[in-house]
XYZ file of C-alpha atoms in Angstrom:
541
model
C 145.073 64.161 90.189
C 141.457 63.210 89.020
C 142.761 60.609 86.511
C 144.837 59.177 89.350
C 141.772 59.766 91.798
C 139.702 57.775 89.396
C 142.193 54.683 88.784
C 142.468 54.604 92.258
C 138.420 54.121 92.543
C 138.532 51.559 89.730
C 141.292 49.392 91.447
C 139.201 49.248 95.065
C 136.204 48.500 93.044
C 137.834 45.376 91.357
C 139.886 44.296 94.332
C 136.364 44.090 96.228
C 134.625 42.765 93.183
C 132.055 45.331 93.615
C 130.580 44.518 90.417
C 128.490 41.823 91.829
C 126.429 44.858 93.161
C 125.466 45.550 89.767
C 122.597 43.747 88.231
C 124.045 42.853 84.406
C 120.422 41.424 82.946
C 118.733 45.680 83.867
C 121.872 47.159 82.014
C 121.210 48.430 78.696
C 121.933 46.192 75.555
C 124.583 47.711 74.374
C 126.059 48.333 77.710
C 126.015 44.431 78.800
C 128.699 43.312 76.851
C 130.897 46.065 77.205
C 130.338 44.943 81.038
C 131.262 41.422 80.522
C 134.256 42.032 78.409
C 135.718 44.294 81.397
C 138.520 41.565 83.375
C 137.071 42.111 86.311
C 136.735 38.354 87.097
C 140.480 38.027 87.744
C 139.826 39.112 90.875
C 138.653 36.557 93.338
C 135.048 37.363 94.879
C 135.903 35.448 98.406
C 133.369 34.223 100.589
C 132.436 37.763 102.303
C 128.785 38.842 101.800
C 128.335 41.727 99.403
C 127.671 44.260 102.145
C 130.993 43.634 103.897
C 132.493 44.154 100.478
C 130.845 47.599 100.282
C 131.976 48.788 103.911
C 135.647 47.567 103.200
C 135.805 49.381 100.013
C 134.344 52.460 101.590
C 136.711 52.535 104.471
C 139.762 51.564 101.900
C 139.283 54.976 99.847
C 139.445 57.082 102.681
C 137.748 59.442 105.133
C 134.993 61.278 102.461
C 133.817 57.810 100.906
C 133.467 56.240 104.809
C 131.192 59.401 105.951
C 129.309 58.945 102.371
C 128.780 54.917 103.594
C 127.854 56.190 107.055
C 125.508 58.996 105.504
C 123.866 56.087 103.012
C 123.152 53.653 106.389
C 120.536 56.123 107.411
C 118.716 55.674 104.041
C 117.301 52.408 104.786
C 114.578 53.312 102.801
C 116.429 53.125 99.394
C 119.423 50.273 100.333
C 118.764 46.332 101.143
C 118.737 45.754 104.703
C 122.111 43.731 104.632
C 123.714 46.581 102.702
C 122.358 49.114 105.204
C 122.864 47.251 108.665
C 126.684 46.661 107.234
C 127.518 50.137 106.505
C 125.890 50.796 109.999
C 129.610 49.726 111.179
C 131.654 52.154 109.121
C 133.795 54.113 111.561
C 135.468 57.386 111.073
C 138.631 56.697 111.982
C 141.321 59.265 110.046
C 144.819 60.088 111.174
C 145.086 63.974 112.545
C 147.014 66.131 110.816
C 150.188 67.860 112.274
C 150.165 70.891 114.935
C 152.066 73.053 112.608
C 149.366 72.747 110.354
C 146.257 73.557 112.692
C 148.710 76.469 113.819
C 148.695 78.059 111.326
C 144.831 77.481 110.430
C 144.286 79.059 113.490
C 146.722 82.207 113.189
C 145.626 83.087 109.451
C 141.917 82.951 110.522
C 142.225 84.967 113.445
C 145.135 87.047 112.816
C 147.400 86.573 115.796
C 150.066 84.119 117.336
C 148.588 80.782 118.881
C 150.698 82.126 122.014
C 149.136 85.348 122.281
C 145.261 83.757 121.924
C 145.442 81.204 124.218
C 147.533 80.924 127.512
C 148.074 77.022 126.941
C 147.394 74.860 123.495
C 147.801 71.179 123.768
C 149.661 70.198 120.260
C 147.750 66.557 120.865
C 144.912 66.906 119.464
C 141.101 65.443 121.405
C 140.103 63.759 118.010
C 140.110 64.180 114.545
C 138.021 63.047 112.048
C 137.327 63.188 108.022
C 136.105 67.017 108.630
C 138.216 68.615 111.246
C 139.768 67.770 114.321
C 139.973 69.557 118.130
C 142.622 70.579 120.251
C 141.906 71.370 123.897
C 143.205 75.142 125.015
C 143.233 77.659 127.570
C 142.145 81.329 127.704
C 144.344 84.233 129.256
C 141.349 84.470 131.623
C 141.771 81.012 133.044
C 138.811 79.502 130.922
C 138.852 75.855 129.567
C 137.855 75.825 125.693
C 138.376 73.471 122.999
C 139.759 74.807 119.609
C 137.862 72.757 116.044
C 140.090 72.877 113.075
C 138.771 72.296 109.804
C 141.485 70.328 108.164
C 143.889 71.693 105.587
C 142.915 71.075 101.832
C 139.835 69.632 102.590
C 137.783 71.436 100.168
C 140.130 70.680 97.553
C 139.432 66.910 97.860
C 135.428 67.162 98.559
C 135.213 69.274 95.397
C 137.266 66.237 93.116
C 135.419 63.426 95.280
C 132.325 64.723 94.751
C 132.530 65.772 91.413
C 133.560 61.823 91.176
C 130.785 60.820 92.668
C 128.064 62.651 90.612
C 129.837 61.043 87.736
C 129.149 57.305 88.833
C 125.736 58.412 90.455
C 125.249 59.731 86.219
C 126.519 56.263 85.468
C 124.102 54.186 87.743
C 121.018 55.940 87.158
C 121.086 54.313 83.580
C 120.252 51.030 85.189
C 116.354 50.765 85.860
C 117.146 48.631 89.065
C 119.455 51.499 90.328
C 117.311 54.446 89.161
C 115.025 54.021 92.006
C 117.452 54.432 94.645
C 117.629 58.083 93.222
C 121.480 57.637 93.140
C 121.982 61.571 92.160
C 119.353 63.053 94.733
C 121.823 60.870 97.618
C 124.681 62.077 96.052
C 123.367 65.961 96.017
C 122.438 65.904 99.775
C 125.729 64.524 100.709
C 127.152 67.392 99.295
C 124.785 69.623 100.720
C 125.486 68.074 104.060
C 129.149 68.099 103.751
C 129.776 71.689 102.148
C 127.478 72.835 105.312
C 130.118 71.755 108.058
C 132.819 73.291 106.248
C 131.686 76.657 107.468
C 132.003 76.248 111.614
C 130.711 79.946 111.378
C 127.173 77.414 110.704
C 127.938 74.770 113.200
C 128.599 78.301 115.869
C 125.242 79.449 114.991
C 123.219 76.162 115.017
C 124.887 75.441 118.619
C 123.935 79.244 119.900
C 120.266 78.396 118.969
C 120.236 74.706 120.783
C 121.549 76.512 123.646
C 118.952 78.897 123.829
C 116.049 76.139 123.531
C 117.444 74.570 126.493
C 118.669 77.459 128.480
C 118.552 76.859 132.147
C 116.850 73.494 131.355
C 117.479 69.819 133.456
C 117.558 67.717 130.913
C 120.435 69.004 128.212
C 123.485 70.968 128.176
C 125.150 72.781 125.348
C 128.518 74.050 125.486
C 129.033 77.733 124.839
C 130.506 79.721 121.608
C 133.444 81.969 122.485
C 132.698 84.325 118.897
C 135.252 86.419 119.056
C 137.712 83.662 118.513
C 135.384 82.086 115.724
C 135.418 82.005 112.022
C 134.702 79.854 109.255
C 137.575 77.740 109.807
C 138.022 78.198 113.640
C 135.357 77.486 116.201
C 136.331 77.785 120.271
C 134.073 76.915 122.124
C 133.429 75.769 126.228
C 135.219 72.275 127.208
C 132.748 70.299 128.719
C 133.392 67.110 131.052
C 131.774 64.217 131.013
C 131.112 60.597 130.583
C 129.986 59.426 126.868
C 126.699 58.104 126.298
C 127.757 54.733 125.079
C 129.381 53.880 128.126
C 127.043 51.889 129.839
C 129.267 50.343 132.927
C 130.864 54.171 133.590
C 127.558 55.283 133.656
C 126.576 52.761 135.886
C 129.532 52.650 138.159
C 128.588 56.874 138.583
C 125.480 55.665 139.711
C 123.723 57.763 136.752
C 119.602 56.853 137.225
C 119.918 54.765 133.018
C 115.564 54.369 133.319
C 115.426 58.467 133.642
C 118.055 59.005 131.275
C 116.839 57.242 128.675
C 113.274 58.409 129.131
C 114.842 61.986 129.267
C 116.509 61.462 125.847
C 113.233 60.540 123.968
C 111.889 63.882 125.894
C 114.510 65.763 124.884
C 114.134 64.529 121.068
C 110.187 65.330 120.700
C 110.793 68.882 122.338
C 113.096 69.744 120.022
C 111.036 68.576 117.172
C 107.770 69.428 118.316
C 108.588 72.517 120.690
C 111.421 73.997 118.797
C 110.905 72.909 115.276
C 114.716 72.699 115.449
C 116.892 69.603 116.021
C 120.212 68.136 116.304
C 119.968 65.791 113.796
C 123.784 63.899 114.345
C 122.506 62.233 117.238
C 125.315 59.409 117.556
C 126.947 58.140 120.699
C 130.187 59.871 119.893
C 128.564 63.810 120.533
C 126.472 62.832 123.259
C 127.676 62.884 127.193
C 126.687 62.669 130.291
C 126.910 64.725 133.281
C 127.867 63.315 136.280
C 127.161 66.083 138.836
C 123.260 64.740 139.546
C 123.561 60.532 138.997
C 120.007 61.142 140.056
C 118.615 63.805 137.727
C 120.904 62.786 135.031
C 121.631 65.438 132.417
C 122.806 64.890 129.095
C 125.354 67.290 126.687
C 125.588 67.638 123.003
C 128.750 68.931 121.314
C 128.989 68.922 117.101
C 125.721 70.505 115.725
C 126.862 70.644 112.224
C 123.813 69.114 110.553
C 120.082 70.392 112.201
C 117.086 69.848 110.745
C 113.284 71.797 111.155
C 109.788 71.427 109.996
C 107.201 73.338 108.491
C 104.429 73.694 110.590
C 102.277 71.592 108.364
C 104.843 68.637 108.667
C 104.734 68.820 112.497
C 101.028 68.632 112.501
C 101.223 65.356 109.919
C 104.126 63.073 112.218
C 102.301 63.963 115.400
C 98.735 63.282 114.169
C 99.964 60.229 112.491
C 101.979 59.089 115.337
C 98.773 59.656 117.291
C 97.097 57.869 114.811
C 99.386 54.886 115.244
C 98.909 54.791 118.524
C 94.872 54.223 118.189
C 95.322 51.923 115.554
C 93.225 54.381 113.499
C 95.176 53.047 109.888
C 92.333 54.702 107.653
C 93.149 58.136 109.680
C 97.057 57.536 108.610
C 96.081 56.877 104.917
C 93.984 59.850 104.866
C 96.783 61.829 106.036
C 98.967 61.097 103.489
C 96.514 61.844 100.521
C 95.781 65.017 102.152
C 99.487 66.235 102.485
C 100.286 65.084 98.803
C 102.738 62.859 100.057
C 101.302 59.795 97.755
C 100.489 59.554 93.883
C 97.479 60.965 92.911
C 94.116 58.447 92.639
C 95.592 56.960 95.791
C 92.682 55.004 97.758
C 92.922 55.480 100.987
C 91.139 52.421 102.087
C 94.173 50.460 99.826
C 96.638 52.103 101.721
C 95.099 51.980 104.769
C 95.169 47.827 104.133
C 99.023 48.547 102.899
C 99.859 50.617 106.630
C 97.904 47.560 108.774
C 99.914 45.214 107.123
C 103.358 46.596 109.046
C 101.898 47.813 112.204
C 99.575 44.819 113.224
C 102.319 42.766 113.533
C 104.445 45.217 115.780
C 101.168 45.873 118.259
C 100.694 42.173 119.022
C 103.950 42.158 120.830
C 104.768 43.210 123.955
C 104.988 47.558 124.059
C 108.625 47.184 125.521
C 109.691 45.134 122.349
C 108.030 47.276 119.730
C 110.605 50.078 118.048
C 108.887 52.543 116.854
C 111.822 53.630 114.417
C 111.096 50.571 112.278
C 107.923 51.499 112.488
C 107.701 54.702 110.929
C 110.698 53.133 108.393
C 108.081 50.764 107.899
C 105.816 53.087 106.978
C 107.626 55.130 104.631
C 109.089 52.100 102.788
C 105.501 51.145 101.965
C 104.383 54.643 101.275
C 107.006 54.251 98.168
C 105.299 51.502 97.215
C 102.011 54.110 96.158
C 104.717 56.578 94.494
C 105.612 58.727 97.857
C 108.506 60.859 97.329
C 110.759 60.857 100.387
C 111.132 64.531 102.288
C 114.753 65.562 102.947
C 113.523 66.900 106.470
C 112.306 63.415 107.248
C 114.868 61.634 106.189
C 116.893 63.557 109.112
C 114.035 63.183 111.565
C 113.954 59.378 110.845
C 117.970 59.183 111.016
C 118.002 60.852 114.673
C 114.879 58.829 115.871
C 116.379 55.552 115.262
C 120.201 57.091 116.648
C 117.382 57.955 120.039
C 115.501 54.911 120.140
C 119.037 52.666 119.445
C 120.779 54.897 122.511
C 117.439 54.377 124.957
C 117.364 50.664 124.131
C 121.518 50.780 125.189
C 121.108 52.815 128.587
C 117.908 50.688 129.898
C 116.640 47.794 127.450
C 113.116 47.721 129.284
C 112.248 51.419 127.848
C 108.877 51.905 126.342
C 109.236 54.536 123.662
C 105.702 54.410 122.764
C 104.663 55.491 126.202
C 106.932 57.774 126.995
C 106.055 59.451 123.992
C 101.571 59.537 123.635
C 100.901 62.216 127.146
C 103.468 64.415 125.713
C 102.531 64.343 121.696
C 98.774 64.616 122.990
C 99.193 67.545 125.492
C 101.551 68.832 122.073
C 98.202 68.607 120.404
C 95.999 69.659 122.548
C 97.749 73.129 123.212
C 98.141 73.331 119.357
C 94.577 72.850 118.514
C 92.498 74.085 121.383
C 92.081 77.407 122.719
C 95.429 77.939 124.018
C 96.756 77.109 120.675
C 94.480 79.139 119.012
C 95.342 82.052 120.680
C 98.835 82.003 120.733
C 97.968 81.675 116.610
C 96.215 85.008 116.884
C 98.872 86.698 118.657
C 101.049 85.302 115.885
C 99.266 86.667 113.574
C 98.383 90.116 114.475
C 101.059 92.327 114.286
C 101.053 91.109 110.338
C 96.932 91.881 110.390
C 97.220 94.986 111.576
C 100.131 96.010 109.153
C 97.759 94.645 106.004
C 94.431 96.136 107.513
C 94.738 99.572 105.570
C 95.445 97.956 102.311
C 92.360 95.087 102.760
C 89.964 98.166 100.232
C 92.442 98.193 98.064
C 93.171 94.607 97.936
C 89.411 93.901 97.880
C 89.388 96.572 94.872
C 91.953 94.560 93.019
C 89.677 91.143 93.902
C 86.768 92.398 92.388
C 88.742 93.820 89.515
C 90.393 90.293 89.030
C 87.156 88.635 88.668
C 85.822 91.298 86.648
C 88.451 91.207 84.159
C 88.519 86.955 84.450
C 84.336 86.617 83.393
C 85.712 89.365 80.105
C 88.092 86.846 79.505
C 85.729 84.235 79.771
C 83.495 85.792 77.943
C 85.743 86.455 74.828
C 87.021 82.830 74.962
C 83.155 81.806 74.408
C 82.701 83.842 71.702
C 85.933 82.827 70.472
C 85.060 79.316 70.788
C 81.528 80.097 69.266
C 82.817 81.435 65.844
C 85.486 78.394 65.460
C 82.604 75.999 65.666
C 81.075 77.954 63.359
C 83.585 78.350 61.158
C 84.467 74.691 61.180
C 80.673 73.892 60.299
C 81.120 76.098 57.111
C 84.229 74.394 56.274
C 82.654 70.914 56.460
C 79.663 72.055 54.663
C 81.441 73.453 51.477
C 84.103 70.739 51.514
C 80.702 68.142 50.933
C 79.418 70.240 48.097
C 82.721 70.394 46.859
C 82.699 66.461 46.611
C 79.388 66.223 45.505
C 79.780 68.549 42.659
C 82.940 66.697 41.695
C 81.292 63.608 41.483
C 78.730 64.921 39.338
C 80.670 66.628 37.021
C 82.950 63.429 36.411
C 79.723 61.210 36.017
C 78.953 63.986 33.473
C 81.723 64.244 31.523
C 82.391 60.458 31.396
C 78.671 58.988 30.956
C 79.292 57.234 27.577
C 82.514 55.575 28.430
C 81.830 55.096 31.766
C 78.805 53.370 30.308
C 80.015 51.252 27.835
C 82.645 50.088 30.596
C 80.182 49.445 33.105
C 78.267 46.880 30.663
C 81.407 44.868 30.084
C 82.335 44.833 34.169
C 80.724 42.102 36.578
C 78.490 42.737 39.284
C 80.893 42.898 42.080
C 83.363 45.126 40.484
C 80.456 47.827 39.987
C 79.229 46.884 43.614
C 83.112 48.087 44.298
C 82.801 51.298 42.577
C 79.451 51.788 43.733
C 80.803 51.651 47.459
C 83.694 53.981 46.933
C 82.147 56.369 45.497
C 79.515 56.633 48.420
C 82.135 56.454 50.887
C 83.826 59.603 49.032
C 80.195 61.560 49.736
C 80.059 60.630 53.071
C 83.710 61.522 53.765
């Protein structure tokens, strides 16, 4: 099946001449005329960019390789932007499997006839895609609920893919043009990402938690878990009505207020990331709707929360001071920043990079606000942040991949939306009750149950301080003397090893005087002069 897998892979990669991708002159010697000998070049290259050569071969080996593409558009900090803005069109379109199939799924995983869980199943199924697909249902107790399916043998074929994968990701990471795009590290979180919404027991848990950040609130809705009818392959959950996102002119026809939705959806995105520490970070138009029941006060709904991300606390504090930074034009404040979170090589000068961060965001503050996107931006910035040996954060990578799905989405619903302002009075009152007293307190409170649990021990762990140093100067200590008797050791060494010369010398001058006499009077000046030389650089040696 692998072998066959494999071929399979070779003959899409030929048909789209992918080898063009490939830059021959940065293999290795001994690899480039293996490359050239390969017949390839039978196949015509057309007149389709390279990009739209990528995207067709992605969608022509199926469902895993088009999410991979789709997964790879987001990491426009390590792919040309032709190559990125083409796989930005990759759609998951896969064929749904049959209802026999998700029927049984469904009875093995929860142990009873489809009949006797739900009082009506709809064998059509809502959607499918590479992952799983949903079938709407009905509880005994009248409730509407949609049933997700992971698909049948799925694992099966992520586990050969993948294993595929790594092995080409091995194979481009000998190329020295390729090796920065970290083609292993891509291939690893893909994996990661992937093997994560196999288990809907995950996705159940992640939507619990969104649900609970925004209980009660106006601006999102998240459909509830039914848990007793979920398990790692099964998830039922509420049905939820409503008009998608990207539908501008059903929006509009509703009568849905677009300026306060989209304002509400960049709202919605810093609370979670700034409030919660804990966001959706599959943002797209397809699991994002619209409630129609207040066109006025416009709420939106999220369904499929497979992949969240979350900060550290120190993160938080670097993207909103450096956003605040941004918006001050304070460029030496965002270098500093950097250097202090470690982010850039070491020796980095902040007044270079400082000249490096101007460089993109001058240009973007001398237009208009409405026309600046501050998902560029901050893709800007990270793109030149490589450029002084920044590694790029997993957790960002996520954060940067649902800004941009935000900003794109706002831009859709009302074109005139200022991102930039909408964001600054909520990132600085963010700030503000992070930093000042408020803050400060809350950090206390935080902290005290864990103070008061350590308190008794603080003797004994001052005890073990002063017993650390203690034991630290001994060791310093002996390391001096240690050090001490070396030197004077090697001073001995040196001093017998020139008496040792010295007293060789002499005792071949001794030995030898007469002949070495009677050959010195037959040997010119500069061959004595010679001799004369060695032997004094064999006394000062």
């Amino acid at each position: 099946m692998k072998l066959w897998r494999l071929i399979r892979i070779l003959w899409v990669i030929a048909r789209f001449r992918l080898d063009a991708l490939v830059p021959v002159n940065r293999l290795p010697a001994l690899a480039r005329p293996l490359f050239r000998l390969i017949p390839i070049w039978v196949f015509p290259r057309g007149d389709r960019p390279r990009g739209e050569r990528l995207r067709l071969a992605l969608e022509a080996l199926g469902p895993i390789y088009v999410k991979f593409g789709q997964m790879l558009s987001t990491r426009r900090d390590l792919l040309p932007p032709d190559i990125a803005k083409e796989l930005k069109q990759l759609q998951d379109r896969v064929p749904p499997f049959s209802v026999d199939q998700a029927r049984t799924i469904i009875e093995s995983e929860l142990g009873a006839d489809v009949t006797n869980l739900f009082a009506e199943f709809d064998s059509t199924p809502l959607g499918s895609a590479s992952i799983a697909q949903v079938h709407a249902a009905r509880l005994h107790d009248g409730s509407e609920v949609v049933v997700k399916i992971i698909r049948p043998g799925i694992d099966k074929v992520l586990r050969s893919d993948m294993a595929l994968m790594r092995a080409i990701a091995r194979c481009l990471s000998l190329v020295p043009d390729l090796r920065r795009l970290r083609p292993l590290e891509v291939v690893d979180d893909y994996q990661a990402t992937l093997f994560d919404e196999l288990d809907l027991n995950k996705e159940a848990a992640n939507t619990s938690q969104l649900k609970r950040n925004f209980n009660n609130s106006p601006l999102l809705y998240v459909p509830a878990i039914h848990w007793p009818m979920t398990r790692k392959r099964v998830m039922v959950q509420e049905r939820i009505y409503g008009i998608p996102v990207a539908d501008v002119d059903a929006l509009r026809d509703a009568g849905v207020n677009l300026h306060k939705l989209a304002e509400r959806g960049v709202e919605i995105f810093f609370t979670q990331v700034f409030r919660d520490n804990f966001f959706h970070a599959d943002m797209h138009p397809g699991n994002i709707f619209v409630s129609t029941e207040t066109p006025e006060d416009p709420r939106y709904i999220a369904i499929d929360c497979g992949i969240v991300g979350s900060l550290t606390r120190e993160d938080q504090d670097y993207l909103a001071r450096n956003i605040l930074a941004f918006f001050h034009q304070d460029y030496y404040e965002v270098a500093n920043l950097h250097i202090e979170s470690g982010w850039v090589g070491e020796g980095t000068r902040a007044n270079e990079f400082a000249a490096a961060v101007r460089s993109v965001c001058e240009p973007l503050l001398e237009k208009p606000l409405k026309d600046i996107s501050f998902g560029q931006a901050l893709l800007g910035l990270f793109q030149t942040a490589q450029r002084f040996h920044m590694e790029v954060q997993p957790q960002l990578v996520l954060l940067q991949k649902t800004l941009l799905n935000i900003e794109g989405l706002g831009r859709t619903l009302y074109p005139d939306l200022d991102l930039w302002h909408t964001a600054k009075p909520y990132l600085e009152k963010w700030m503000k009750d992070r930093a000042g007293p408020k803050g400060l307190w809350e950090s206390i409170k935080r902290q005290a149950p864990d103070l008061v649990y350590r308190m008794p021990e603080l003797p004994v762990l001052a005890h073990q301080v002063m017993r650390q140093n203690e034991i630290e100067v001994r060791q310093r200590h002996n390391n001096s003397r240690a050090m001490h008797s070396i030197r004077t050791g090697l001073k001995q060494t040196r001093r017998r090893s020139r008496l040792l010369r010295y007293g060789g010398v002499l005792l071949v001058a001794g030995l030898f005087w007469q002949p070495l006499a009677h050959w010195a009077e037959q040997q010119p000046w500069p061959a004595l002069a010679a001799c004369a030389l060695g032997v004094v650089l064999i006394l000062w040696r």
